[in-house]
Amino acid sequence: MIKKLTFAYFLLILFLPALLLLGLKDMPANIQPGFTTTLKIYGENTIEQYFSPVSGNLSGIGLSIKNANLLNKNDLILEIYKEDLLLQKTVVSGYVIPDGDFVKFRFEPVKVVDTDNLSFVLSSPLSTEQTFFETYLASENLPGNRGLVYAGENREGAISYVLLYKPHWRELVSSVYKEVGARLSEDVVFSFLYGIVLASTLTYLFLYRKKG
Amino acid sequence: MRLQNLKRAMFDILKKTKIQYMFVAALFFRLLLMPFFVHPDIKIYHFQASFLKHGVIDIYSYLNEKQEELTFKEEFVYFPLAYLALGSYQIVISPLLGNGFETWLSDATQTWPVDQYAYRYLFVLKLPYLVLDLLLGLFMASLVTSKKRKEAVLLFWFFNPFSLLLIYVYSNIDIIPVFLTVASLFTAKKKRFTLSAVLLGLGAAFKAYPLALLPFLVLKADGFKQRVKTALAGLGAFLIVLVPFWSKNLVSDSLASGLTTRIFKVYISLAGLHIPVALILGLLFFFFFWKNVKTQPLYRMYFAATLILLTFIEFHVQWLLWTLPFAVLLVVKEKRMRLITLLIYLLGFSIPLFLQDKSMTVSLFRSLSLVFTSIPIPFSVIARYVDPHKFVANFRFVFTVVALFQLALLTKINKNK
């Protein structure tokens, strides 16, 4: 029984992370930058963010959205373009946008490469000067930022966004285990000592397995 | 009791080959867990304890004064012995961990779990917990007589998933007072009641809850004089540690903090007085055990006392460890308690999994890779179907009902000895 329990725990510790990764719908390509000021989205005040993506299956864009006092119940629309060609369009209702929440605009994955010139447009035609959405400008430059247009005028910097990609489970699992291996190899002294202790216990368990 | 006797009582069982194998197997998967899973609490309280090596004694006032400058703004919520013990351990280990250790402790960015040396730091910080956890198993095995029961105690302690998660994944300091409460049980069995009470007092100098066990230990002491001595020894040990640190900050941040006083939040109003429900239940059990002091073993009393503390409050998951050693002794000695005890733990563990807190679930894996933080938490999955807050409230209600049922079962005299 002890042998079986030990083996079960060993398998669980080893493979539970891999199983958990099955629950990952999308993977961020970057860490969301900090914020400075906000830009209001209503009527014709739209935001156009131009960017170069990371190659992969682009499946969403994450943004922090302000919806003061949850007043705005109108739709917030995000459209993705490649040059002038509309690739995807997704709509999130103001009903489900709490103030300051990180909102993921998800859509059917689109295969993109890093040489593509993409842009996304954020708009809310039915919102007004009194009831509007806001999103934040990034406090630092984003890799891949190719320009920002607000209400038809060019602006400095970029809004604070995160590109989301549909992960490939096998590649993801392999990259996680490789990451662990790489970090262990960076700390040679610890890994060596840890390995010896672990190997000693394992050797004991193997040699004296009849006792269990 | 001589140290040699204690050593013999605890370590002689390791000469038995099956137990030896069990011990090494337990060590093996504990070693596997230690460096790779992380809860942010371990870093925060070690960040706070790191000030001891810089000569800070009154951590409560220091953190309040320097709050603006520090990367972590939290108060030190534990009692002074926790600060002294963790801080002293850091004084010993810091030279081995290198210069980056202190920088890592104060790092409040999102990437600290994937630091180059994070595995080394986590392993070393959890090392005292490993020692206490393994010793605790041996301690508990020495509390039962037959070989079969010793094996059962070790099996239930070393191979239950709850203690593994609580000690090596959530990694709070609770294992230290838990160890001291079991040591108190051990010494009480040897009729060393004063020492037993001192151990409870020292446990309370980490976290307050062992004080709730003291009245039951007093009941077990022989005669009025011994009872007074036991009560004074327990309170004395607690106060001796606490008094030198006394300040308004200690009172507000730890002694009277929301965590310590949470037990008083559920009360009934009677003639303008707010009487905590846990206190009423505790008193009922005190009188029950008083009436049956000769037939009721101390582990049952300690189990009841720790379970009462959890029954009516929004407890933190690591508080489940308080009852666990006594629960193990209970299920080994009383088979009829097995199913309900398992149910209590399953319910108790389910509650935090459904909270809106990533660090209780997916973020525990972020030392492997930060991608785990992007996995949806159970809270957001449930929210698609039902109100998650109501869902958790229902779980809590069921937990309370089952806990009350088990407490009622405890009032039946155990004939299965």
PDB file of N, CA, C and O in Angstrom, chain B residues 356-409:
ATOM      1  N   GLN B 356     -12.316  33.927  -4.294  1.00  0.00           N
ATOM      2  CA  GLN B 356     -11.790  34.739  -5.400  1.00  0.00           C
ATOM      3  C   GLN B 356     -10.348  35.132  -5.085  1.00  0.00           C
ATOM      4  O   GLN B 356     -10.038  36.301  -4.855  1.00  0.00           O
ATOM      5  N   ASP B 357      -9.479  34.133  -5.018  1.00  0.00           N
ATOM      6  CA  ASP B 357      -8.102  34.377  -4.606  1.00  0.00           C
ATOM      7  C   ASP B 357      -7.210  33.386  -5.353  1.00  0.00           C
ATOM      8  O   ASP B 357      -7.189  32.207  -5.038  1.00  0.00           O
ATOM      9  N   LYS B 358      -6.468  33.933  -6.314  1.00  0.00           N
ATOM     10  CA  LYS B 358      -5.622  33.058  -7.148  1.00  0.00           C
ATOM     11  C   LYS B 358      -4.564  32.336  -6.339  1.00  0.00           C
ATOM     12  O   LYS B 358      -4.156  31.229  -6.680  1.00  0.00           O
ATOM     13  N   SER B 359      -4.090  32.987  -5.271  1.00  0.00           N
ATOM     14  CA  SER B 359      -2.989  32.395  -4.523  1.00  0.00           C
ATOM     15  C   SER B 359      -3.409  31.112  -3.794  1.00  0.00           C
ATOM     16  O   SER B 359      -2.563  30.369  -3.317  1.00  0.00           O
ATOM     17  N   MET B 360      -4.725  30.853  -3.705  1.00  0.00           N
ATOM     18  CA  MET B 360      -5.175  29.623  -3.057  1.00  0.00           C
ATOM     19  C   MET B 360      -5.214  28.451  -4.040  1.00  0.00           C
ATOM     20  O   MET B 360      -5.358  27.302  -3.624  1.00  0.00           O
ATOM     21  N   THR B 361      -5.156  28.733  -5.323  1.00  0.00           N
ATOM     22  CA  THR B 361      -5.270  27.643  -6.306  1.00  0.00           C
ATOM     23  C   THR B 361      -4.166  27.719  -7.369  1.00  0.00           C
ATOM     24  O   THR B 361      -3.049  27.298  -7.106  1.00  0.00           O
ATOM     25  N   VAL B 362      -4.469  28.311  -8.510  1.00  0.00           N
ATOM     26  CA  VAL B 362      -3.551  28.218  -9.657  1.00  0.00           C
ATOM     27  C   VAL B 362      -2.196  28.889  -9.411  1.00  0.00           C
ATOM     28  O   VAL B 362      -1.168  28.439  -9.916  1.00  0.00           O
ATOM     29  N   SER B 363      -2.200  29.944  -8.601  1.00  0.00           N
ATOM     30  CA  SER B 363      -0.938  30.650  -8.375  1.00  0.00           C
ATOM     31  C   SER B 363       0.036  29.869  -7.500  1.00  0.00           C
ATOM     32  O   SER B 363       1.207  30.238  -7.403  1.00  0.00           O
ATOM     33  N   LEU B 364      -0.439  28.804  -6.877  1.00  0.00           N
ATOM     34  CA  LEU B 364       0.463  27.972  -6.074  1.00  0.00           C
ATOM     35  C   LEU B 364       1.518  27.318  -6.963  1.00  0.00           C
ATOM     36  O   LEU B 364       2.566  26.892  -6.499  1.00  0.00           O
ATOM     37  N   PHE B 365       1.241  27.275  -8.269  1.00  0.00           N
ATOM     38  CA  PHE B 365       2.145  26.625  -9.230  1.00  0.00           C
ATOM     39  C   PHE B 365       3.064  27.634  -9.926  1.00  0.00           C
ATOM     40  O   PHE B 365       3.814  27.271 -10.801  1.00  0.00           O
ATOM     41  N   ARG B 366       2.965  28.898  -9.559  1.00  0.00           N
ATOM     42  CA  ARG B 366       3.661  29.906 -10.370  1.00  0.00           C
ATOM     43  C   ARG B 366       5.176  29.896 -10.217  1.00  0.00           C
ATOM     44  O   ARG B 366       5.868  30.602 -10.931  1.00  0.00           O
ATOM     45  N   SER B 367       5.675  29.102  -9.264  1.00  0.00           N
ATOM     46  CA  SER B 367       7.124  28.974  -9.191  1.00  0.00           C
ATOM     47  C   SER B 367       7.633  28.069 -10.312  1.00  0.00           C
ATOM     48  O   SER B 367       8.814  28.080 -10.648  1.00  0.00           O
ATOM     49  N   LEU B 368       6.726  27.278 -10.883  1.00  0.00           N
ATOM     50  CA  LEU B 368       7.101  26.467 -12.054  1.00  0.00           C
ATOM     51  C   LEU B 368       7.134  27.363 -13.282  1.00  0.00           C
ATOM     52  O   LEU B 368       8.067  27.320 -14.081  1.00  0.00           O
ATOM     53  N   SER B 369       6.084  28.171 -13.428  1.00  0.00           N
ATOM     54  CA  SER B 369       6.009  29.096 -14.556  1.00  0.00           C
ATOM     55  C   SER B 369       4.879  30.096 -14.289  1.00  0.00           C
ATOM     56  O   SER B 369       3.858  29.740 -13.690  1.00  0.00           O
ATOM     57  N   LEU B 370       5.068  31.308 -14.751  1.00  0.00           N
ATOM     58  CA  LEU B 370       4.042  32.327 -14.511  1.00  0.00           C
ATOM     59  C   LEU B 370       2.776  32.083 -15.340  1.00  0.00           C
ATOM     60  O   LEU B 370       1.751  32.710 -15.089  1.00  0.00           O
ATOM     61  N   VAL B 371       2.841  31.175 -16.325  1.00  0.00           N
ATOM     62  CA  VAL B 371       1.640  30.930 -17.134  1.00  0.00           C
ATOM     63  C   VAL B 371       0.479  30.383 -16.281  1.00  0.00           C
ATOM     64  O   VAL B 371      -0.678  30.552 -16.634  1.00  0.00           O
ATOM     65  N   PHE B 372       0.821  29.763 -15.149  1.00  0.00           N
ATOM     66  CA  PHE B 372      -0.244  29.201 -14.306  1.00  0.00           C
ATOM     67  C   PHE B 372      -1.185  30.278 -13.771  1.00  0.00           C
ATOM     68  O   PHE B 372      -2.333  29.997 -13.463  1.00  0.00           O
ATOM     69  N   THR B 373      -0.676  31.507 -13.669  1.00  0.00           N
ATOM     70  CA  THR B 373      -1.524  32.588 -13.144  1.00  0.00           C
ATOM     71  C   THR B 373      -2.610  32.975 -14.150  1.00  0.00           C
ATOM     72  O   THR B 373      -3.544  33.685 -13.797  1.00  0.00           O
ATOM     73  N   SER B 374      -2.474  32.524 -15.396  1.00  0.00           N
ATOM     74  CA  SER B 374      -3.490  32.850 -16.410  1.00  0.00           C
ATOM     75  C   SER B 374      -4.616  31.826 -16.471  1.00  0.00           C
ATOM     76  O   SER B 374      -5.575  32.001 -17.212  1.00  0.00           O
ATOM     77  N   ILE B 375      -4.477  30.741 -15.723  1.00  0.00           N
ATOM     78  CA  ILE B 375      -5.533  29.714 -15.731  1.00  0.00           C
ATOM     79  C   ILE B 375      -6.729  30.237 -14.925  1.00  0.00           C
ATOM     80  O   ILE B 375      -6.549  30.796 -13.843  1.00  0.00           O
ATOM     81  N   PRO B 376      -7.940  30.087 -15.445  1.00  0.00           N
ATOM     82  CA  PRO B 376      -9.102  30.586 -14.693  1.00  0.00           C
ATOM     83  C   PRO B 376      -9.243  29.865 -13.349  1.00  0.00           C
ATOM     84  O   PRO B 376      -9.019  28.653 -13.272  1.00  0.00           O
ATOM     85  N   ILE B 377      -9.584  30.626 -12.318  1.00  0.00           N
ATOM     86  CA  ILE B 377      -9.734  30.021 -10.987  1.00  0.00           C
ATOM     87  C   ILE B 377     -11.134  29.415 -10.850  1.00  0.00           C
ATOM     88  O   ILE B 377     -12.059  29.827 -11.565  1.00  0.00           O
ATOM     89  N   PRO B 378     -11.309  28.441  -9.945  1.00  0.00           N
ATOM     90  CA  PRO B 378     -12.633  27.816  -9.782  1.00  0.00           C
ATOM     91  C   PRO B 378     -13.734  28.845  -9.555  1.00  0.00           C
ATOM     92  O   PRO B 378     -14.856  28.661 -10.019  1.00  0.00           O
ATOM     93  N   PHE B 379     -13.401  29.936  -8.853  1.00  0.00           N
ATOM     94  CA  PHE B 379     -14.397  30.988  -8.575  1.00  0.00           C
ATOM     95  C   PHE B 379     -15.011  31.502  -9.873  1.00  0.00           C
ATOM     96  O   PHE B 379     -16.236  31.610  -9.990  1.00  0.00           O
ATOM     97  N   SER B 380     -14.162  31.805 -10.861  1.00  0.00           N
ATOM     98  CA  SER B 380     -14.699  32.380 -12.099  1.00  0.00           C
ATOM     99  C   SER B 380     -15.434  31.328 -12.932  1.00  0.00           C
ATOM    100  O   SER B 380     -16.333  31.659 -13.701  1.00  0.00           O
ATOM    101  N   VAL B 381     -15.042  30.057 -12.775  1.00  0.00           N
ATOM    102  CA  VAL B 381     -15.755  28.998 -13.498  1.00  0.00           C
ATOM    103  C   VAL B 381     -17.161  28.833 -12.904  1.00  0.00           C
ATOM    104  O   VAL B 381     -18.160  28.778 -13.641  1.00  0.00           O
ATOM    105  N   ILE B 382     -17.243  28.815 -11.567  1.00  0.00           N
ATOM    106  CA  ILE B 382     -18.555  28.664 -10.901  1.00  0.00           C
ATOM    107  C   ILE B 382     -19.441  29.864 -11.207  1.00  0.00           C
ATOM    108  O   ILE B 382     -20.656  29.727 -11.382  1.00  0.00           O
ATOM    109  N   ALA B 383     -18.815  31.041 -11.272  1.00  0.00           N
ATOM    110  CA  ALA B 383     -19.581  32.280 -11.472  1.00  0.00           C
ATOM    111  C   ALA B 383     -20.401  32.241 -12.764  1.00  0.00           C
ATOM    112  O   ALA B 383     -21.367  32.990 -12.904  1.00  0.00           O
ATOM    113  N   ARG B 384     -20.017  31.380 -13.698  1.00  0.00           N
ATOM    114  CA  ARG B 384     -20.778  31.272 -14.950  1.00  0.00           C
ATOM    115  C   ARG B 384     -22.145  30.617 -14.707  1.00  0.00           C
ATOM    116  O   ARG B 384     -23.061  30.774 -15.482  1.00  0.00           O
ATOM    117  N   TYR B 385     -22.247  29.832 -13.638  1.00  0.00           N
ATOM    118  CA  TYR B 385     -23.468  29.054 -13.416  1.00  0.00           C
ATOM    119  C   TYR B 385     -24.268  29.522 -12.189  1.00  0.00           C
ATOM    120  O   TYR B 385     -25.474  29.585 -12.231  1.00  0.00           O
ATOM    121  N   VAL B 386     -23.560  29.789 -11.086  1.00  0.00           N
ATOM    122  CA  VAL B 386     -24.265  30.197  -9.854  1.00  0.00           C
ATOM    123  C   VAL B 386     -23.521  31.365  -9.212  1.00  0.00           C
ATOM    124  O   VAL B 386     -22.396  31.696  -9.600  1.00  0.00           O
ATOM    125  N   ASP B 387     -24.171  31.980  -8.212  1.00  0.00           N
ATOM    126  CA  ASP B 387     -23.511  33.044  -7.457  1.00  0.00           C
ATOM    127  C   ASP B 387     -22.394  32.403  -6.616  1.00  0.00           C
ATOM    128  O   ASP B 387     -22.677  31.631  -5.684  1.00  0.00           O
ATOM    129  N   PRO B 388     -21.136  32.696  -6.916  1.00  0.00           N
ATOM    130  CA  PRO B 388     -20.039  31.993  -6.228  1.00  0.00           C
ATOM    131  C   PRO B 388     -19.991  32.271  -4.721  1.00  0.00           C
ATOM    132  O   PRO B 388     -19.565  31.425  -3.948  1.00  0.00           O
ATOM    133  N   HIS B 389     -20.428  33.472  -4.317  1.00  0.00           N
ATOM    134  CA  HIS B 389     -20.401  33.805  -2.883  1.00  0.00           C
ATOM    135  C   HIS B 389     -21.418  32.946  -2.117  1.00  0.00           C
ATOM    136  O   HIS B 389     -21.133  32.461  -1.025  1.00  0.00           O
ATOM    137  N   LYS B 390     -22.606  32.779  -2.769  1.00  0.00           N
ATOM    138  CA  LYS B 390     -23.627  31.928  -2.137  1.00  0.00           C
ATOM    139  C   LYS B 390     -23.143  30.477  -2.088  1.00  0.00           C
ATOM    140  O   LYS B 390     -23.387  29.759  -1.126  1.00  0.00           O
ATOM    141  N   PHE B 391     -22.465  30.081  -3.156  1.00  0.00           N
ATOM    142  CA  PHE B 391     -21.940  28.717  -3.259  1.00  0.00           C
ATOM    143  C   PHE B 391     -20.995  28.431  -2.084  1.00  0.00           C
ATOM    144  O   PHE B 391     -21.104  27.410  -1.404  1.00  0.00           O
ATOM    145  N   VAL B 392     -20.074  29.366  -1.844  1.00  0.00           N
ATOM    146  CA  VAL B 392     -19.113  29.198  -0.747  1.00  0.00           C
ATOM    147  C   VAL B 392     -19.844  29.229   0.599  1.00  0.00           C
ATOM    148  O   VAL B 392     -19.534  28.447   1.504  1.00  0.00           O
ATOM    149  N   ALA B 393     -20.843  30.133   0.720  1.00  0.00           N
ATOM    150  CA  ALA B 393     -21.601  30.230   1.975  1.00  0.00           C
ATOM    151  C   ALA B 393     -22.292  28.898   2.275  1.00  0.00           C
ATOM    152  O   ALA B 393     -22.335  28.449   3.432  1.00  0.00           O
ATOM    153  N   ASN B 394     -22.815  28.241   1.227  1.00  0.00           N
ATOM    154  CA  ASN B 394     -23.460  26.933   1.424  1.00  0.00           C
ATOM    155  C   ASN B 394     -22.460  25.885   1.901  1.00  0.00           C
ATOM    156  O   ASN B 394     -22.760  25.073   2.762  1.00  0.00           O
ATOM    157  N   PHE B 395     -21.265  25.933   1.315  1.00  0.00           N
ATOM    158  CA  PHE B 395     -20.204  25.013   1.740  1.00  0.00           C
ATOM    159  C   PHE B 395     -19.886  25.218   3.218  1.00  0.00           C
ATOM    160  O   PHE B 395     -19.724  24.272   3.983  1.00  0.00           O
ATOM    161  N   ARG B 396     -19.783  26.494   3.597  1.00  0.00           N
ATOM    162  CA  ARG B 396     -19.474  26.810   5.000  1.00  0.00           C
ATOM    163  C   ARG B 396     -20.567  26.280   5.925  1.00  0.00           C
ATOM    164  O   ARG B 396     -20.290  25.754   7.004  1.00  0.00           O
ATOM    165  N   PHE B 397     -21.812  26.437   5.469  1.00  0.00           N
ATOM    166  CA  PHE B 397     -22.936  25.983   6.282  1.00  0.00           C
ATOM    167  C   PHE B 397     -22.850  24.462   6.478  1.00  0.00           C
ATOM    168  O   PHE B 397     -22.983  23.957   7.594  1.00  0.00           O
ATOM    169  N   VAL B 398     -22.590  23.758   5.377  1.00  0.00           N
ATOM    170  CA  VAL B 398     -22.495  22.288   5.466  1.00  0.00           C
ATOM    171  C   VAL B 398     -21.331  21.906   6.384  1.00  0.00           C
ATOM    172  O   VAL B 398     -21.437  20.993   7.217  1.00  0.00           O
ATOM    173  N   PHE B 399     -20.220  22.632   6.253  1.00  0.00           N
ATOM    174  CA  PHE B 399     -19.060  22.361   7.118  1.00  0.00           C
ATOM    175  C   PHE B 399     -19.463  22.497   8.587  1.00  0.00           C
ATOM    176  O   PHE B 399     -19.148  21.641   9.416  1.00  0.00           O
ATOM    177  N   THR B 400     -20.174  23.580   8.899  1.00  0.00           N
ATOM    178  CA  THR B 400     -20.593  23.829  10.283  1.00  0.00           C
ATOM    179  C   THR B 400     -21.490  22.706  10.790  1.00  0.00           C
ATOM    180  O   THR B 400     -21.312  22.200  11.907  1.00  0.00           O
ATOM    181  N   VAL B 401     -22.428  22.292   9.949  1.00  0.00           N
ATOM    182  CA  VAL B 401     -23.357  21.225  10.360  1.00  0.00           C
ATOM    183  C   VAL B 401     -22.587  19.928  10.629  1.00  0.00           C
ATOM    184  O   VAL B 401     -22.782  19.275  11.663  1.00  0.00           O
ATOM    185  N   VAL B 402     -21.681  19.581   9.695  1.00  0.00           N
ATOM    186  CA  VAL B 402     -20.929  18.325   9.851  1.00  0.00           C
ATOM    187  C   VAL B 402     -20.017  18.404  11.085  1.00  0.00           C
ATOM    188  O   VAL B 402     -19.892  17.441  11.850  1.00  0.00           O
ATOM    189  N   ALA B 403     -19.402  19.569  11.285  1.00  0.00           N
ATOM    190  CA  ALA B 403     -18.522  19.740  12.452  1.00  0.00           C
ATOM    191  C   ALA B 403     -19.334  19.589  13.743  1.00  0.00           C
ATOM    192  O   ALA B 403     -18.884  18.924  14.687  1.00  0.00           O
ATOM    193  N   LEU B 404     -20.518  20.168  13.773  1.00  0.00           N
ATOM    194  CA  LEU B 404     -21.364  20.042  14.973  1.00  0.00           C
ATOM    195  C   LEU B 404     -21.766  18.587  15.200  1.00  0.00           C
ATOM    196  O   LEU B 404     -21.818  18.115  16.339  1.00  0.00           O
ATOM    197  N   PHE B 405     -22.019  17.889  14.092  1.00  0.00           N
ATOM    198  CA  PHE B 405     -22.382  16.483  14.202  1.00  0.00           C
ATOM    199  C   PHE B 405     -21.215  15.678  14.786  1.00  0.00           C
ATOM    200  O   PHE B 405     -21.397  14.824  15.652  1.00  0.00           O
ATOM    201  N   GLN B 406     -20.012  15.989  14.301  1.00  0.00           N
ATOM    202  CA  GLN B 406     -18.862  15.252  14.838  1.00  0.00           C
ATOM    203  C   GLN B 406     -18.630  15.592  16.313  1.00  0.00           C
ATOM    204  O   GLN B 406     -18.282  14.716  17.107  1.00  0.00           O
ATOM    205  N   LEU B 407     -18.849  16.848  16.668  1.00  0.00           N
ATOM    206  CA  LEU B 407     -18.701  17.227  18.079  1.00  0.00           C
ATOM    207  C   LEU B 407     -19.717  16.469  18.932  1.00  0.00           C
ATOM    208  O   LEU B 407     -19.398  16.022  20.041  1.00  0.00           O
ATOM    209  N   ALA B 408     -20.936  16.305  18.373  1.00  0.00           N
ATOM    210  CA  ALA B 408     -21.955  15.552  19.105  1.00  0.00           C
ATOM    211  C   ALA B 408     -21.510  14.093  19.278  1.00  0.00           C
ATOM    212  O   ALA B 408     -21.697  13.500  20.343  1.00  0.00           O
ATOM    213  N   LEU B 409     -20.889  13.530  18.221  1.00  0.00           N
ATOM    214  CA  LEU B 409     -20.393  12.152  18.308  1.00  0.00           C
ATOM    215  C   LEU B 409     -19.323  12.011  19.391  1.00  0.00           C
ATOM    216  O   LEU B 409     -19.207  10.965  20.029  1.00  0.00           O
TER     217      LEU B 409
END
